[in-house]
CSV table of C-alpha atoms in Angstrom, one decimal:
chain,number,residue,atom,x,y,z
I,1,UNK,CA,69.5,82.1,110.1
I,2,UNK,CA,68.9,85.0,108.3
I,3,UNK,CA,72.4,85.9,107.0
I,4,UNK,CA,74.8,86.6,103.5
I,5,UNK,CA,76.2,83.2,102.6
I,6,UNK,CA,79.8,84.0,100.6
I,7,UNK,CA,81.0,80.2,99.4
I,8,UNK,CA,79.0,77.2,99.6
I,9,UNK,CA,81.5,75.2,97.7
I,10,UNK,CA,84.3,74.5,100.6
I,11,UNK,CA,81.7,71.4,101.9
I,12,UNK,CA,82.8,69.5,99.1
I,13,UNK,CA,87.0,69.6,99.5
I,14,UNK,CA,86.5,68.0,102.7
I,15,UNK,CA,84.9,65.1,101.2
I,16,UNK,CA,88.5,64.2,99.4
I,17,UNK,CA,90.2,65.7,101.9
I,18,UNK,CA,91.0,68.7,101.0
I,19,UNK,CA,91.2,71.9,103.1
I,20,UNK,CA,88.8,74.7,101.8
I,21,UNK,CA,87.2,75.5,98.0
I,22,UNK,CA,87.4,78.0,95.4
I,23,UNK,CA,84.9,80.5,93.9
I,24,UNK,CA,84.2,80.3,89.9
I,25,UNK,CA,83.0,83.8,88.7
I,26,UNK,CA,82.7,82.6,84.9
I,27,UNK,CA,83.8,84.6,81.8
I,28,UNK,CA,81.7,84.7,79.0
I,29,UNK,CA,84.3,84.7,76.6
I,30,UNK,CA,86.1,81.9,77.9
I,31,UNK,CA,82.4,79.9,78.6
I,32,UNK,CA,81.4,81.2,75.1
I,33,UNK,CA,78.1,81.4,76.8
I,34,UNK,CA,76.9,84.6,78.5
I,35,UNK,CA,75.9,88.2,79.0
I,36,UNK,CA,77.8,91.4,79.2
I,37,UNK,CA,77.6,91.6,82.7
I,38,UNK,CA,79.8,88.9,82.7
I,39,UNK,CA,77.5,86.3,84.4
I,40,UNK,CA,76.8,83.1,82.7
I,41,UNK,CA,74.1,82.7,80.9
I,42,UNK,CA,73.6,79.2,79.4
I,43,UNK,CA,70.6,79.2,77.1
I,44,UNK,CA,70.5,75.6,76.6
I,45,UNK,CA,72.3,72.0,77.1
I,46,UNK,CA,73.4,71.7,73.9
I,47,UNK,CA,77.3,71.2,72.6
I,48,UNK,CA,79.1,74.0,74.1
I,49,UNK,CA,81.9,75.6,73.1
I,50,UNK,CA,85.2,74.2,72.4
I,51,UNK,CA,87.3,74.8,75.6
I,52,UNK,CA,91.0,72.8,77.3
I,53,UNK,CA,90.9,69.3,76.7
I,54,UNK,CA,89.5,68.3,80.4
I,55,UNK,CA,92.7,66.3,81.7
I,56,UNK,CA,92.9,64.1,85.2
I,57,UNK,CA,95.4,65.1,87.9
I,58,UNK,CA,96.9,62.0,89.5
I,59,UNK,CA,98.6,64.1,91.9
I,60,UNK,CA,101.5,64.8,90.6
I,61,UNK,CA,100.7,65.5,86.7
I,62,UNK,CA,97.5,66.6,84.7
I,63,UNK,CA,97.1,63.3,82.0
I,64,UNK,CA,94.9,62.1,80.2
I,65,UNK,CA,91.5,61.0,81.6
I,66,UNK,CA,89.9,57.9,82.0
I,67,UNK,CA,86.2,58.5,80.6
I,68,UNK,CA,85.6,54.8,78.8
I,69,UNK,CA,83.0,54.3,81.8
I,70,UNK,CA,80.7,57.1,80.4
I,71,UNK,CA,77.6,55.7,79.7
I,72,UNK,CA,78.4,52.6,80.5
I,73,UNK,CA,79.2,52.4,84.5
I,74,UNK,CA,76.3,51.9,87.3
I,75,UNK,CA,75.4,53.1,90.6
I,76,UNK,CA,76.7,50.4,93.2
I,77,UNK,CA,74.6,47.8,94.4
I,78,UNK,CA,76.6,46.9,97.5
I,79,UNK,CA,78.1,43.7,98.9
I,80,UNK,CA,76.6,42.8,101.6
I,81,UNK,CA,75.5,44.3,105.1
I,82,UNK,CA,77.6,46.6,107.3
I,83,UNK,CA,77.4,47.9,110.7
I,84,UNK,CA,80.1,51.0,110.3
I,85,UNK,CA,81.5,53.7,112.6
I,86,UNK,CA,80.0,57.2,110.9
I,87,UNK,CA,82.7,60.2,112.1
I,88,UNK,CA,81.7,63.4,111.8
I,89,UNK,CA,84.6,66.2,110.6
I,90,UNK,CA,84.6,69.6,111.8
I,91,UNK,CA,85.5,71.4,108.2
I,92,UNK,CA,87.8,73.7,108.4
I,93,UNK,CA,88.9,72.9,111.9
I,94,UNK,CA,89.9,71.0,114.3
I,95,UNK,CA,88.8,67.3,115.8
I,96,UNK,CA,85.3,66.0,115.3
I,97,UNK,CA,82.1,67.6,116.0
I,98,UNK,CA,79.5,65.5,118.6
I,99,UNK,CA,76.0,67.0,119.6
I,100,UNK,CA,74.6,67.1,116.1
I,101,UNK,CA,71.4,65.5,114.7
I,102,UNK,CA,72.4,63.1,112.0
I,103,UNK,CA,69.9,61.9,109.7
I,104,UNK,CA,71.0,58.8,107.2
I,105,UNK,CA,69.3,57.5,104.7
I,106,UNK,CA,70.7,54.3,103.4
I,107,UNK,CA,68.3,54.0,100.4
I,108,UNK,CA,70.6,57.5,99.5
I,109,UNK,CA,67.4,59.7,99.4
I,110,UNK,CA,67.7,62.4,101.9
I,111,UNK,CA,64.3,63.9,101.9
I,112,UNK,CA,63.3,67.6,100.8
I,113,UNK,CA,62.2,68.9,104.2
I,114,UNK,CA,63.9,68.0,107.5
I,115,UNK,CA,62.0,64.7,108.0
I,116,UNK,CA,63.3,61.7,108.7
I,117,UNK,CA,60.8,59.0,108.2
I,118,UNK,CA,61.8,54.9,107.1
I,119,UNK,CA,64.3,54.2,106.1
I,120,UNK,CA,65.8,56.8,107.6
I,121,UNK,CA,68.1,56.8,110.7
I,122,UNK,CA,68.0,59.8,113.2
I,123,UNK,CA,71.1,59.5,115.5
I,124,UNK,CA,73.1,62.2,117.5
I,125,UNK,CA,76.6,62.2,117.2
I,126,UNK,CA,78.8,61.7,121.0
I,127,UNK,CA,80.8,63.4,123.0
I,128,UNK,CA,83.3,62.1,120.5
I,129,UNK,CA,82.4,63.0,117.0
I,130,UNK,CA,80.9,59.1,116.4
I,131,UNK,CA,77.3,57.6,115.0
I,132,UNK,CA,77.2,53.8,114.3
I,133,UNK,CA,75.2,53.4,111.1
I,134,UNK,CA,73.8,49.9,109.2
I,135,UNK,CA,74.1,49.9,105.5
I,136,UNK,CA,74.9,48.1,102.8
I,137,UNK,CA,78.6,47.8,102.0
I,138,UNK,CA,80.3,49.7,98.8
I,139,UNK,CA,76.5,50.6,97.7
I,140,UNK,CA,75.9,54.8,98.5
I,141,UNK,CA,74.6,56.2,101.3
I,142,UNK,CA,72.8,59.9,101.6
I,143,UNK,CA,72.9,62.2,105.2
I,144,UNK,CA,72.0,65.3,106.4
I,145,UNK,CA,73.6,67.4,109.2
I,146,UNK,CA,70.7,68.9,111.1
I,147,UNK,CA,71.9,72.7,111.4
I,148,UNK,CA,72.3,73.3,115.1
I,149,UNK,CA,74.8,73.5,118.2
I,150,UNK,CA,77.4,71.3,118.4
I,151,UNK,CA,80.6,70.8,120.4
I,152,UNK,CA,84.2,69.8,119.1
I,153,UNK,CA,86.4,67.2,120.7
I,154,UNK,CA,88.9,70.3,121.4
I,155,UNK,CA,86.0,71.8,123.9
I,156,UNK,CA,85.0,74.5,121.4
I,157,UNK,CA,81.2,74.7,121.0
I,158,UNK,CA,79.4,76.3,117.9
I,159,UNK,CA,76.7,76.5,115.2
I,160,UNK,CA,76.4,74.6,112.4
I,161,UNK,CA,75.0,75.0,109.1
I,162,UNK,CA,72.2,72.3,107.4
I,163,UNK,CA,74.5,70.1,105.3
I,164,UNK,CA,73.1,67.1,102.8
I,165,UNK,CA,75.6,64.7,101.0
I,166,UNK,CA,74.3,62.2,98.5
I,167,UNK,CA,75.9,59.4,96.2
I,168,UNK,CA,78.7,58.1,99.4
I,169,UNK,CA,80.1,54.6,99.5
I,170,UNK,CA,79.0,52.8,102.9
I,171,UNK,CA,82.4,50.8,103.7
I,172,UNK,CA,83.0,47.5,104.9
I,173,UNK,CA,81.6,45.7,108.1
I,174,UNK,CA,83.7,47.3,111.1
I,175,UNK,CA,84.3,50.1,108.6
I,176,UNK,CA,84.6,54.1,109.1
I,177,UNK,CA,82.7,56.8,107.2
I,178,UNK,CA,83.9,60.5,107.2
I,179,UNK,CA,81.2,62.7,107.5
I,180,UNK,CA,81.0,67.0,107.4
I,181,UNK,CA,80.0,69.1,109.6
I,182,UNK,CA,80.5,73.0,108.6
I,183,UNK,CA,80.5,75.7,111.1
I,184,UNK,CA,78.0,79.0,110.5
I,185,UNK,CA,81.1,81.2,111.1
I,186,UNK,CA,83.1,79.6,108.7
I,187,UNK,CA,80.5,79.7,105.4
I,188,UNK,CA,80.7,83.4,105.3
I,189,UNK,CA,84.1,84.3,104.8
I,190,UNK,CA,84.6,81.6,101.8
I,191,UNK,CA,81.2,82.8,100.5
I,192,UNK,CA,82.9,86.6,100.3
I,193,UNK,CA,86.4,85.1,98.9
I,194,UNK,CA,84.6,83.7,96.2
I,195,UNK,CA,82.0,86.9,95.9
I,196,UNK,CA,78.3,85.5,95.9
I,197,UNK,CA,75.6,87.4,97.7
I,198,UNK,CA,74.2,83.4,99.1
I,199,UNK,CA,70.5,84.4,99.6
I,200,UNK,CA,69.5,82.1,102.7
I,201,UNK,CA,66.2,81.1,100.8
I,202,UNK,CA,67.9,79.6,97.9
I,203,UNK,CA,70.3,76.3,97.9
I,204,UNK,CA,74.5,75.9,97.1
I,205,UNK,CA,75.6,73.0,95.9
I,206,UNK,CA,79.1,71.9,96.1
I,207,UNK,CA,81.6,69.1,94.9
I,208,UNK,CA,84.1,67.4,93.0
I,209,UNK,CA,84.2,66.5,89.2
I,210,UNK,CA,86.2,63.4,88.9
I,211,UNK,CA,87.0,60.5,85.9
I,212,UNK,CA,86.4,56.9,85.8
I,213,UNK,CA,89.5,56.2,88.2
I,214,UNK,CA,88.1,58.5,90.3
I,215,UNK,CA,91.0,61.5,89.5
I,216,UNK,CA,89.7,65.6,90.2
I,217,UNK,CA,89.0,66.5,86.6
I,218,UNK,CA,90.7,69.6,85.1
I,219,UNK,CA,89.4,72.4,82.8
I,220,UNK,CA,85.7,71.2,83.5
I,221,UNK,CA,82.5,73.6,83.7
I,222,UNK,CA,79.1,72.9,85.5
I,223,UNK,CA,75.6,73.1,84.1
I,224,UNK,CA,72.6,73.0,86.8
I,225,UNK,CA,69.2,71.8,85.9
I,226,UNK,CA,66.4,70.7,86.4
I,227,UNK,CA,63.1,69.2,85.7
I,228,UNK,CA,62.0,72.3,83.3
I,229,UNK,CA,65.6,72.2,81.9
I,230,UNK,CA,68.6,74.0,82.5
I,231,UNK,CA,68.9,76.7,85.1
I,232,UNK,CA,70.3,79.6,83.7
I,233,UNK,CA,73.7,81.0,84.9
I,234,UNK,CA,73.6,84.8,85.6
I,235,UNK,CA,75.0,87.3,88.6
I,236,UNK,CA,72.9,86.0,91.3
I,237,UNK,CA,73.1,82.0,89.9
I,238,UNK,CA,76.8,81.5,89.0
I,239,UNK,CA,79.6,78.6,88.9
I,240,UNK,CA,82.4,78.7,90.5
I,241,UNK,CA,85.6,77.1,90.9
I,242,UNK,CA,88.6,76.8,93.3
I,243,UNK,CA,92.6,76.7,93.1
I,244,UNK,CA,94.9,74.2,92.4
I,245,UNK,CA,95.6,73.0,96.0
I,246,UNK,CA,91.5,73.2,96.5
I,247,UNK,CA,92.3,75.1,99.2
I,248,UNK,CA,90.4,78.3,98.7
I,249,UNK,CA,88.1,80.1,96.0
I,250,UNK,CA,89.8,81.4,92.2
I,251,UNK,CA,87.2,84.6,90.9
I,252,UNK,CA,89.1,84.3,88.3
I,253,UNK,CA,89.0,80.3,87.4
I,254,UNK,CA,86.0,79.6,84.3
I,255,UNK,CA,87.0,75.7,84.7
I,256,UNK,CA,87.8,73.2,87.1
I,257,UNK,CA,92.0,73.0,88.6
I,258,UNK,CA,93.7,70.4,89.6
I,259,UNK,CA,91.8,70.4,92.6
I,260,UNK,CA,88.2,69.4,90.5
I,261,UNK,CA,85.9,71.4,92.8
I,262,UNK,CA,83.2,72.9,91.9
I,263,UNK,CA,80.3,75.0,92.9
I,264,UNK,CA,77.2,76.7,92.5
I,265,UNK,CA,75.8,79.7,94.4
I,266,UNK,CA,72.2,81.2,95.0
I,267,UNK,CA,70.0,77.8,93.9
I,268,UNK,CA,66.8,78.3,93.1
I,269,UNK,CA,65.0,75.5,94.6
I,270,UNK,CA,62.4,73.6,92.5
I,271,UNK,CA,59.4,72.1,93.5
I,272,UNK,CA,60.6,68.7,94.6
I,273,UNK,CA,64.1,71.0,95.6
I,274,UNK,CA,66.3,68.6,93.3
I,275,UNK,CA,68.4,69.3,90.9
I,276,UNK,CA,70.9,67.7,88.7
I,277,UNK,CA,74.8,69.0,88.2
I,278,UNK,CA,76.3,68.1,84.6
I,279,UNK,CA,79.7,68.4,84.7
I,280,UNK,CA,80.8,69.1,80.1
I,281,UNK,CA,84.4,69.3,79.0
I,282,UNK,CA,86.0,69.1,75.8
I,283,UNK,CA,87.5,65.6,74.9
I,284,UNK,CA,89.9,65.6,72.5
I,285,UNK,CA,91.8,69.1,71.0
I,286,UNK,CA,89.2,71.4,69.1
I,287,UNK,CA,86.1,69.5,69.8
I,288,UNK,CA,83.2,71.0,70.9
I,289,UNK,CA,81.8,70.6,75.1
I,290,UNK,CA,80.3,67.1,75.9
I,291,UNK,CA,78.2,66.0,78.8
I,292,UNK,CA,80.9,63.7,81.1
I,293,UNK,CA,78.9,62.9,83.9
I,294,UNK,CA,75.1,64.1,85.6
I,295,UNK,CA,73.7,63.6,88.9
I,296,UNK,CA,71.2,64.7,91.0
I,297,UNK,CA,71.3,66.1,94.6
I,298,UNK,CA,68.9,67.5,96.7
I,299,UNK,CA,68.7,71.1,98.1
I,300,UNK,CA,66.9,73.3,100.6
I,301,UNK,CA,67.2,76.5,101.9
I,302,UNK,CA,70.5,77.5,103.8
I,303,UNK,CA,71.9,74.5,103.3
I,304,UNK,CA,75.4,73.3,101.4
I,305,UNK,CA,74.6,70.2,99.6
I,306,UNK,CA,77.1,68.1,98.6
I,307,UNK,CA,78.0,66.0,95.4
I,308,UNK,CA,80.7,64.5,93.5
I,309,UNK,CA,80.2,64.0,90.2
I,310,UNK,CA,81.5,61.2,87.9
I,311,UNK,CA,81.5,59.9,84.1
I,312,UNK,CA,77.6,59.3,83.2
I,313,UNK,CA,75.9,56.3,84.5
I,314,UNK,CA,73.9,54.3,81.7
I,315,UNK,CA,71.3,54.5,85.3
I,316,UNK,CA,71.9,57.6,86.3
I,317,UNK,CA,70.1,61.3,85.0
I,318,UNK,CA,71.0,62.8,81.8
I,319,UNK,CA,70.7,66.7,82.3
I,320,UNK,CA,69.1,67.0,79.7
I,321,UNK,CA,70.1,65.0,76.9
């Protein structure tokens, strides 16, 4: 799919029930790390400059962020077998999407290519946009929406792009999980708002930074890593953030807003197709930035990867620290 993408972050917004995305061209004077061209370069993952103290948005007010689980939390292990339904939502549009292939990874480990080897299960959403899946309640799973033609429950045919999401909790037996499909026609418009010219040979990551209670983090920044270390931000590979409503990119934003949404465009693909997203912020007035959370995500060509990042896990990645 040869095309110029112009924002990817929006896919994540759907994961929190929001309606769109946000950009975050980062001002080097605000980030304290950057070049004369206004891009973020962040050469190392050490302590960053002081920024506004990280807060949490409770739906009404910005309150003190709960970071009490930082460094002690662990990935959920599951509470028992679960057979549940998955609804494939049409992000930014109406209805659910039928006729799209879903690769379901109960081990939360999507393949770097488009293979679906055991324990992966391949299913196709029915005309109602639904699929039945089996897993372990509360344990994380991952999935891939394979690019292709789908039909919405409102009767519209459309081309949809590749989407990968990880760290999604499986519902209790008989419950419902929400998956995300993103129409190709929608992606270009969002990217344009973010001011990103996305190379289809690169990847893109978007998601929400949250505290220990799952509330969106305000005033957080993200950094990108692979196994070799930090991937510098520049005029091509850069972070973006969203407006408070989470409905549109905000090209002026240098930290996360009340939506907690972030994105990174033009992510270069490492040999293992896996990157880490580090969430950084100032936790006390006048202090330096600290690593708040870090998670890994599979990235791919022409693919939107969705990853929500909570405070550091004792059994999770460390983003170079």
